[in-house]
Short mmCIF file of C-alpha atoms and ligand atoms in Angstrom, two decimals:
data_model
loop_
_atom_site.label_atom_id
_atom_site.label_comp_id
_atom_site.label_asym_id
_atom_site.label_seq_id
_atom_site.Cartn_x
_atom_site.Cartn_y
_atom_site.Cartn_z
CA MET S 1 0.00 0.00 0.00
CA ALA S 2 1.51 3.29 -1.10
CA THR S 3 -0.47 5.48 1.28
CA GLU S 4 0.12 4.27 4.83
CA HIS S 5 -2.01 7.01 6.33
CA PRO S 6 -3.99 6.12 9.46
CA HIS S 7 -7.05 5.09 7.46
CA ALA S 8 -5.24 3.20 4.73
CA TRP S 9 -6.65 -0.19 5.66
CA ALA S 10 -10.21 1.17 5.87
CA ALA S 11 -9.84 2.96 2.53
CA ASP S 12 -8.59 -0.21 0.88
CA ALA S 13 -11.35 -2.32 2.48
CA ILE S 14 -14.08 0.03 1.25
CA ARG S 15 -12.51 0.01 -2.22
CA ARG S 16 -12.62 -3.79 -2.21
CA LEU S 17 -16.28 -3.80 -1.21
CA ARG S 18 -17.11 -1.41 -4.07
CA GLU S 19 -15.21 -3.54 -6.54
CA HIS S 20 -17.06 -6.61 -5.26
CA ASP S 21 -20.39 -4.80 -5.87
CA ARG S 22 -19.51 -3.84 -9.42
CA ARG S 23 -19.67 -7.43 -10.54
CA THR S 24 -23.21 -8.12 -9.28
CA LEU S 25 -25.10 -4.83 -8.83
CA PRO S 26 -27.71 -3.91 -9.71
CA THR S 27 -29.42 -7.27 -9.22
CA PRO S 28 -31.80 -8.10 -12.13
CA LEU S 29 -35.40 -6.89 -12.37
CA ARG S 30 -37.42 -9.33 -14.46
CA PRO S 31 -41.01 -9.37 -15.71
CA LEU S 32 -43.18 -12.11 -14.18
CA PRO S 33 -45.80 -12.99 -16.79
CA LEU S 34 -49.35 -13.16 -15.41
CA PRO S 35 -51.50 -16.02 -16.72
CA SER S 36 -52.96 -15.18 -20.12
CA ALA S 37 -56.50 -15.56 -18.74
CA PHE S 38 -55.70 -12.61 -16.54
CA ALA S 39 -53.29 -10.43 -18.42
CA ARG S 40 -54.64 -7.53 -20.35
CA GLY S 41 -51.20 -5.99 -20.50
CA ASP S 42 -52.20 -3.12 -18.29
CA ILE S 43 -50.95 -4.70 -15.08
CA ARG S 44 -47.31 -5.73 -15.00
CA VAL S 45 -45.54 -7.70 -12.28
CA TYR S 46 -41.76 -7.64 -11.86
CA VAL S 47 -39.42 -9.73 -9.72
CA LYS S 48 -36.44 -7.98 -8.15
CA ASP S 49 -34.06 -10.92 -8.04
CA GLU S 50 -32.02 -10.58 -4.87
CA SER S 51 -30.87 -14.17 -5.19
CA ALA S 52 -28.33 -12.85 -7.72
CA HIS S 53 -26.05 -11.67 -4.91
CA PRO S 54 -22.82 -13.69 -4.66
CA THR S 55 -24.07 -15.78 -1.71
CA GLY S 56 -27.57 -16.22 -3.13
CA SER S 57 -29.61 -14.09 -0.71
CA MET S 58 -30.66 -10.51 -0.11
CA LYS S 59 -28.86 -10.75 3.23
CA HIS S 60 -25.67 -10.23 1.23
CA ARG S 61 -26.72 -6.63 0.59
CA LEU S 62 -27.42 -6.03 4.28
CA VAL S 63 -24.21 -7.66 5.50
CA ARG S 64 -22.17 -5.70 2.96
CA ALA S 65 -23.68 -2.45 4.28
CA MET S 66 -22.93 -3.52 7.87
CA PHE S 67 -19.28 -4.17 7.01
CA ALA S 68 -18.99 -0.78 5.29
CA GLN S 69 -20.62 0.96 8.25
CA ALA S 70 -18.48 -0.81 10.86
CA ILE S 71 -15.31 0.00 8.88
CA ALA S 72 -16.33 3.66 8.57
CA ASP S 73 -17.12 3.72 12.31
CA GLY S 74 -13.67 2.29 13.12
CA ALA S 75 -15.36 -0.74 14.74
CA ILE S 76 -13.77 -3.10 12.22
CA GLN S 77 -10.05 -2.58 11.59
CA ARG S 78 -7.26 -4.68 10.16
CA ASP S 79 -7.23 -7.89 12.30
CA THR S 80 -10.63 -7.36 13.97
CA PRO S 81 -12.39 -10.74 14.23
CA VAL S 82 -16.03 -10.58 13.14
CA ILE S 83 -18.75 -12.59 14.88
CA ALA S 84 -22.36 -13.19 13.81
CA ALA S 85 -25.25 -14.95 15.54
CA THR S 86 -27.19 -17.06 13.04
CA GLY S 87 -27.22 -20.30 11.10
CA GLY S 88 -28.71 -18.57 8.08
CA ALA S 89 -27.83 -16.48 5.07
CA VAL S 90 -26.21 -13.73 7.18
CA ALA S 91 -23.54 -16.19 8.29
CA VAL S 92 -22.76 -17.28 4.73
CA ALA S 93 -22.55 -13.68 3.47
CA GLY S 94 -20.53 -12.66 6.55
CA ALA S 95 -18.01 -15.43 5.90
CA ARG S 96 -17.67 -14.42 2.24
CA LEU S 97 -17.16 -10.72 2.93
CA ALA S 98 -14.82 -11.25 5.90
CA ASN S 99 -12.73 -13.48 3.67
CA LEU S 100 -12.65 -10.77 0.98
CA LEU S 101 -11.29 -8.34 3.58
CA GLY S 102 -8.84 -10.80 5.16
CA LEU S 103 -10.72 -10.93 8.48
CA ASP S 104 -11.48 -13.88 10.77
CA PHE S 105 -15.16 -14.77 10.89
CA THR S 106 -17.10 -16.92 13.35
CA ALA S 107 -20.84 -17.63 13.35
CA VAL S 108 -22.46 -18.71 16.61
CA VAL S 109 -25.17 -21.00 15.26
CA PRO S 110 -28.38 -22.37 16.84
CA ALA S 111 -28.34 -26.08 17.65
CA LYS S 112 -30.57 -27.20 14.76
CA THR S 113 -28.64 -25.43 11.97
CA PRO S 114 -28.58 -27.67 8.86
CA SER S 115 -25.18 -29.24 8.11
CA GLU S 116 -25.48 -27.88 4.57
CA VAL S 117 -25.36 -24.28 5.89
CA LEU S 118 -22.41 -25.12 8.17
CA ALA S 119 -20.55 -26.52 5.15
CA ARG S 120 -21.26 -23.34 3.21
CA ILE S 121 -19.90 -21.15 6.03
CA GLU S 122 -16.71 -23.22 5.93
CA ARG S 123 -16.46 -23.08 2.14
CA GLU S 124 -16.67 -19.29 2.34
CA GLY S 125 -13.67 -19.30 4.69
CA GLY S 126 -15.58 -18.85 7.96
CA ARG S 127 -15.84 -20.84 11.19
CA TRP S 128 -18.88 -21.73 13.23
CA GLN S 129 -19.54 -22.88 16.75
CA PRO S 130 -22.79 -24.19 18.19
CA GLY S 131 -24.60 -21.94 20.64
CA GLU S 132 -24.80 -23.50 24.10
CA ARG S 133 -27.93 -21.70 25.22
CA PRO S 134 -31.47 -21.74 23.79
CA PRO S 135 -31.78 -20.37 20.23
CA ALA S 136 -33.15 -17.02 21.43
CA ALA S 137 -29.89 -16.48 23.33
CA VAL S 138 -27.40 -16.94 20.48
CA GLN S 139 -27.27 -13.19 20.01
CA GLU S 140 -26.11 -12.67 23.61
CA GLU S 141 -23.60 -15.48 23.23
CA ALA S 142 -22.17 -13.93 20.06
CA ARG S 143 -21.97 -10.52 21.69
CA GLU S 144 -20.02 -12.02 24.62
CA LEU S 145 -17.70 -13.93 22.32
CA ALA S 146 -16.98 -10.73 20.39
CA ALA S 147 -16.18 -8.92 23.64
CA ARG S 148 -13.83 -11.72 24.73
CA LEU S 149 -11.98 -11.74 21.40
CA GLY S 150 -11.87 -7.97 21.05
CA GLY S 151 -13.96 -8.51 17.93
CA HIS S 152 -16.96 -6.94 16.27
CA PHE S 153 -20.45 -8.40 16.65
CA LEU S 154 -22.27 -8.15 13.33
CA ASP S 155 -25.74 -7.60 14.80
CA HIS S 156 -28.08 -7.83 11.81
CA PHE S 157 -31.28 -7.35 13.81
CA GLY S 158 -29.84 -4.36 15.63
CA ASP S 159 -27.77 -2.70 12.92
CA ALA S 160 -28.73 -3.69 9.35
CA GLU S 161 -31.41 -1.05 8.89
CA ARG S 162 -29.19 1.78 10.14
CA ALA S 163 -26.22 0.54 8.11
CA VAL S 164 -28.18 0.43 4.85
CA ALA S 165 -29.60 3.89 5.53
CA GLY S 166 -26.15 5.32 6.21
CA CYS S 167 -23.83 3.54 3.82
CA GLY S 168 -24.23 6.07 1.01
CA GLU S 169 -24.41 3.45 -1.73
CA PRO S 170 -27.32 2.97 -4.15
CA THR S 171 -30.04 1.05 -2.29
CA ILE S 172 -32.40 -1.64 -3.52
CA ALA S 173 -34.98 1.13 -4.03
CA ASP S 174 -32.58 3.23 -6.13
CA GLU S 175 -31.97 0.15 -8.27
CA ILE S 176 -35.67 -0.67 -8.71
CA PHE S 177 -36.63 2.85 -9.80
CA GLY S 178 -33.59 3.06 -12.10
CA GLN S 179 -34.51 -0.25 -13.73
CA LEU S 180 -38.18 0.71 -14.16
CA SER S 181 -37.37 4.01 -15.83
CA ASP S 182 -37.66 2.54 -19.35
CA GLU S 183 -40.73 0.42 -18.58
CA PRO S 184 -44.35 1.34 -19.41
CA TYR S 185 -45.04 2.20 -15.75
CA PRO S 186 -41.83 3.75 -14.34
CA ILE S 187 -43.53 4.45 -11.01
CA PRO S 188 -45.13 1.20 -9.79
CA GLU S 189 -48.38 1.02 -7.84
CA TRP S 190 -46.92 -1.31 -5.23
CA ILE S 191 -43.61 -2.74 -4.03
CA VAL S 192 -44.02 -5.99 -2.06
CA THR S 193 -41.49 -7.48 0.36
CA GLY S 194 -41.28 -9.62 3.48
CA ILE S 195 -39.90 -8.36 6.79
CA GLY S 196 -36.98 -10.00 8.60
CA THR S 197 -34.63 -7.39 10.06
CA GLY S 198 -36.91 -4.70 8.60
CA ALA S 199 -34.06 -3.10 6.64
CA THR S 200 -35.50 -3.67 3.17
CA SER S 201 -39.01 -2.38 3.87
CA ALA S 202 -37.55 0.61 5.77
CA THR S 203 -35.24 1.41 2.84
CA VAL S 204 -38.04 1.24 0.28
CA GLY S 205 -40.52 3.17 2.45
CA ARG S 206 -38.03 5.96 3.08
CA HIS S 207 -37.17 6.18 -0.59
CA LEU S 208 -40.85 6.59 -1.53
CA ARG S 209 -41.25 9.54 0.84
CA ARG S 210 -37.94 11.17 -0.01
CA HIS S 211 -38.69 11.07 -3.72
CA GLY S 212 -42.37 11.87 -3.43
CA HIS S 213 -43.47 8.74 -5.31
CA SER S 214 -47.09 7.62 -5.20
CA THR S 215 -45.99 3.96 -4.97
CA ARG S 216 -47.25 2.14 -1.90
CA LEU S 217 -45.27 -0.37 0.13
CA ALA S 218 -46.88 -3.69 1.06
CA ALA S 219 -45.24 -6.14 3.44
CA VAL S 220 -46.20 -9.80 3.58
CA ASP S 221 -46.04 -11.58 6.91
CA PRO S 222 -46.14 -15.33 7.69
CA GLU S 223 -47.94 -17.11 10.54
CA ASN S 224 -46.64 -16.62 14.10
CA SER S 225 -44.89 -13.38 13.21
CA ALA S 226 -45.19 -10.27 15.39
CA TYR S 227 -45.09 -7.82 12.47
CA PHE S 228 -48.68 -8.01 11.25
CA PRO S 229 -50.23 -7.71 14.74
CA ALA S 230 -47.78 -4.92 15.62
CA TRP S 231 -48.64 -2.99 12.45
CA ALA S 232 -52.39 -3.56 12.76
CA SER S 233 -52.60 -2.71 16.48
CA GLY S 234 -50.07 0.11 16.55
CA CYS S 235 -48.37 -1.72 19.41
CA ALA S 236 -44.73 -1.39 18.36
CA ASP S 237 -43.27 -3.94 20.80
CA TYR S 238 -45.68 -6.77 20.05
CA ALA S 239 -44.29 -10.28 20.59
CA THR S 240 -45.67 -13.73 19.74
CA GLY S 241 -42.68 -15.65 21.06
CA MET S 242 -43.17 -18.14 18.21
CA PRO S 243 -40.72 -18.81 15.39
CA SER S 244 -41.66 -18.32 11.75
CA ARG S 245 -41.64 -21.30 9.39
CA ILE S 246 -40.79 -19.14 6.38
CA PRO S 247 -37.00 -18.58 6.41
CA GLY S 248 -35.82 -14.97 6.37
CA ILE S 249 -39.18 -13.38 7.18
CA GLY S 250 -41.47 -13.15 10.20
CA ARG S 251 -40.14 -12.77 13.75
CA PRO S 252 -41.28 -13.75 17.26
CA ARG S 253 -40.96 -10.08 18.22
CA THR S 254 -40.64 -6.81 16.35
CA GLU S 255 -36.99 -5.97 15.63
CA PRO S 256 -35.39 -2.51 15.89
CA GLY S 257 -35.21 -2.08 12.10
CA PHE S 258 -38.99 -2.42 11.64
CA LEU S 259 -40.50 0.96 10.70
CA PRO S 260 -44.27 0.41 10.66
CA ALA S 261 -44.97 4.06 9.79
CA VAL S 262 -43.53 3.66 6.26
CA ILE S 263 -45.48 0.47 5.47
CA ASP S 264 -48.85 1.12 3.82
CA LEU S 265 -50.24 -2.38 4.12
CA VAL S 266 -49.22 -5.60 5.86
CA VAL S 267 -50.77 -8.74 4.36
CA PRO S 268 -50.81 -11.79 6.66
CA VAL S 269 -50.25 -14.92 4.55
CA PRO S 270 -51.01 -18.47 5.76
CA ASP S 271 -47.92 -20.70 5.60
CA ALA S 272 -49.74 -23.27 3.46
CA ALA S 273 -50.53 -20.47 0.95
CA SER S 274 -46.82 -19.52 0.89
CA ILE S 275 -45.99 -23.15 0.08
CA ALA S 276 -48.64 -23.32 -2.65
CA ALA S 277 -47.29 -20.14 -4.26
CA LEU S 278 -43.71 -21.41 -3.85
CA ARG S 279 -44.57 -24.62 -5.73
CA TRP S 280 -46.36 -22.66 -8.45
CA LEU S 281 -43.38 -20.34 -8.95
CA ASN S 282 -40.97 -23.26 -9.11
CA SER S 283 -43.07 -25.36 -11.50
CA ALA S 284 -42.76 -25.20 -15.25
CA ALA S 285 -46.53 -24.54 -15.40
CA GLY S 286 -46.12 -21.50 -13.17
CA PRO S 287 -46.03 -17.86 -14.20
CA ALA S 288 -42.30 -17.76 -14.88
CA GLY S 289 -42.03 -21.24 -16.36
CA GLY S 290 -40.00 -22.34 -13.34
CA LEU S 291 -38.45 -19.67 -11.14
CA ALA S 292 -36.14 -21.22 -8.55
CA ALA S 293 -37.25 -19.01 -5.69
CA GLY S 294 -37.28 -19.64 -1.93
CA PRO S 295 -40.31 -19.85 0.40
CA ALA S 296 -40.41 -16.12 1.26
CA THR S 297 -40.94 -15.38 -2.44
CA GLY S 298 -44.01 -17.62 -2.31
CA THR S 299 -45.32 -15.44 0.52
CA ALA S 300 -44.59 -12.31 -1.52
CA LEU S 301 -46.31 -13.74 -4.60
CA TRP S 302 -49.45 -14.56 -2.61
CA GLY S 303 -49.59 -10.95 -1.36
CA THR S 304 -48.86 -9.66 -4.88
CA LEU S 305 -51.77 -11.59 -6.42
CA HIS S 306 -54.07 -10.12 -3.79
CA LEU S 307 -52.96 -6.60 -4.78
CA VAL S 308 -53.11 -7.31 -8.52
CA ALA S 309 -56.69 -8.57 -8.12
CA ARG S 310 -57.62 -5.39 -6.26
CA MET S 311 -56.05 -3.30 -9.03
CA ARG S 312 -58.03 -5.16 -11.65
CA GLU S 313 -61.27 -4.72 -9.72
CA ALA S 314 -60.63 -1.00 -9.43
CA GLY S 315 -59.60 -0.74 -13.10
CA THR S 316 -56.14 0.52 -12.08
CA ARG S 317 -53.25 0.01 -14.49
CA GLY S 318 -49.64 -0.07 -13.45
CA GLY S 319 -46.78 -2.13 -12.12
CA VAL S 320 -46.15 -4.24 -9.02
CA VAL S 321 -42.62 -5.19 -7.96
CA LEU S 322 -42.04 -8.11 -5.64
CA VAL S 323 -38.75 -8.83 -3.95
CA MET S 324 -37.32 -12.32 -4.37
CA GLY S 325 -35.03 -12.73 -1.35
CA ASP S 326 -33.37 -16.07 -2.05
CA THR S 327 -33.30 -19.23 -4.17
CA ALA S 328 -34.92 -22.64 -3.98
CA ASP S 329 -31.64 -24.51 -3.48
CA PRO S 330 -31.46 -24.61 0.34
CA TYR S 331 -35.08 -25.80 0.57
CA ARG S 332 -35.16 -28.94 -1.60
CA THR S 333 -35.40 -31.21 1.46
CA THR S 334 -37.71 -28.90 3.43
CA HIS S 335 -40.26 -26.48 1.97
CA LEU S 336 -40.07 -28.01 -1.51
CA ASP S 337 -40.39 -31.56 -0.19
CA PRO S 338 -44.04 -32.71 0.13
CA GLY S 339 -43.13 -35.06 3.02
CA TRP S 340 -41.61 -32.23 5.02
CA VAL S 341 -44.60 -29.99 4.32
CA ARG S 342 -46.96 -32.72 5.61
CA SER S 343 -44.77 -33.26 8.68
CA GLN S 344 -45.36 -29.59 9.53
CA GLY S 345 -49.11 -30.16 9.41
CA LEU S 346 -49.44 -27.88 6.38
CA ASP S 347 -51.97 -28.53 3.63
CA PRO S 348 -51.30 -26.36 0.58
CA ALA S 349 -53.94 -28.14 -1.59
CA PRO S 350 -56.81 -25.63 -1.11
CA TYR S 351 -54.46 -22.75 -1.90
CA GLU S 352 -53.09 -24.59 -4.93
CA ALA S 353 -56.69 -24.85 -6.14
CA ASP S 354 -57.00 -21.05 -5.74
CA LEU S 355 -53.88 -20.54 -7.86
CA GLU S 356 -55.03 -23.04 -10.43
CA ARG S 357 -58.37 -21.24 -10.77
CA PHE S 358 -56.54 -17.94 -11.07
CA ALA S 359 -54.33 -19.31 -13.85
CA ARG S 360 -57.31 -20.77 -15.69
CA THR S 361 -59.90 -18.01 -15.33
CA GLY S 362 -58.00 -14.94 -14.13
CA GLU S 363 -60.31 -14.86 -11.13
CA TRP S 364 -58.66 -14.37 -7.73
CA ARG S 365 -60.88 -15.67 -5.01
CA THR S 366 -59.32 -17.46 -2.07
CA HIS S 367 -61.23 -20.45 -0.81
CA ARG S 368 -61.81 -18.84 2.58
CA ALA S 369 -63.46 -15.79 1.06
C1 PLP U 1 -34.10 -11.32 5.26
C2 PLP U 1 -35.02 -11.73 4.21
C3 PLP U 1 -36.11 -10.92 3.86
C4 PLP U 1 -36.46 -9.64 4.59
O1 PLP U 1 -35.48 -8.65 4.53
P1 PLP U 1 -35.15 -7.66 5.72
O2 PLP U 1 -34.49 -6.54 5.06
O3 PLP U 1 -34.24 -8.39 6.67
O4 PLP U 1 -36.43 -7.27 6.40
C5 PLP U 1 -36.91 -11.37 2.80
N1 PLP U 1 -36.68 -12.52 2.17
C6 PLP U 1 -35.66 -13.32 2.50
C7 PLP U 1 -35.46 -14.60 1.77
C8 PLP U 1 -34.78 -12.95 3.53
O5 PLP U 1 -33.76 -13.75 3.87
#
């Protein structure tokens, strides 16, 4: 390094993160064809494909922003070990980015973390250790480990939203509006996403206000999650204490990054409906002719069809963008496996019939209605 000024390592690390981005950003925005029975061409649905990040999940974007923020804050320096608390996509992205920056990375993982994820953390150059306390306590354990090692705790529930807001890079919302600028409806009617840390919905909601767009933000929420009841009741610290079955979205309690005031509508989606929509997306007979999306995208599609049907009823034309957070690959033996779905007591059949009717007739009427 020619410039050994006091911030030389940080400057070089930020440069490496930017270079890393250049290869994959913006992530693609693709049309999702509606069934021909429905489509009159005046409603268009798009998928923002966040599975195109190098580690296959939208968490890559959040973790990248957290690294940039912690480096700018001086919390991560040359030789600072980085610790995360999860057996999910944040750990895989954390391992990849720590490796890029030459930093040690350890994930404290909950006891039931699939061996496949552990193998991926290792392949990305990271380490993992099982949490010794109940799953809800892995965050505390990781924080303590970071303190013992003089390391940095990558707290995605606490910090992702703030990091994305402050990192000064183009956000997912900047990308979406840039990509829609040449489309028939450059300003969509709706953007649809799930809520995990809350960072993505907060980023989109802020963008809409800052830019004065008429687009509304809809969040989809799975069973057992605290977000829908918190949004509907106005009780910001709502807790269900129950885990979500849809990976990446839905939480037992509201997280600090959740900004209910910028969300126009929260749509609660039954888990069996998420599975039905997931199967439809992944099947060759589905709207995209086989889109290898993960379960949370099924949830988002269910919410999207609800909105599209409302638009059609009201005679509204325009676009709807749904965020695809990850790919099907990690879920072949779980959510995409009929035996696993049955073992969870879920019956997607009635919801599959709803989708089938929609595809055939263009009529959206859920069997409960
Ligand atoms: C994390 C996640 C989300 C939600 O994003 P947040 O910004 O954390 O709210 C949606 N889909 C998938 C697949 C995710 O992993």
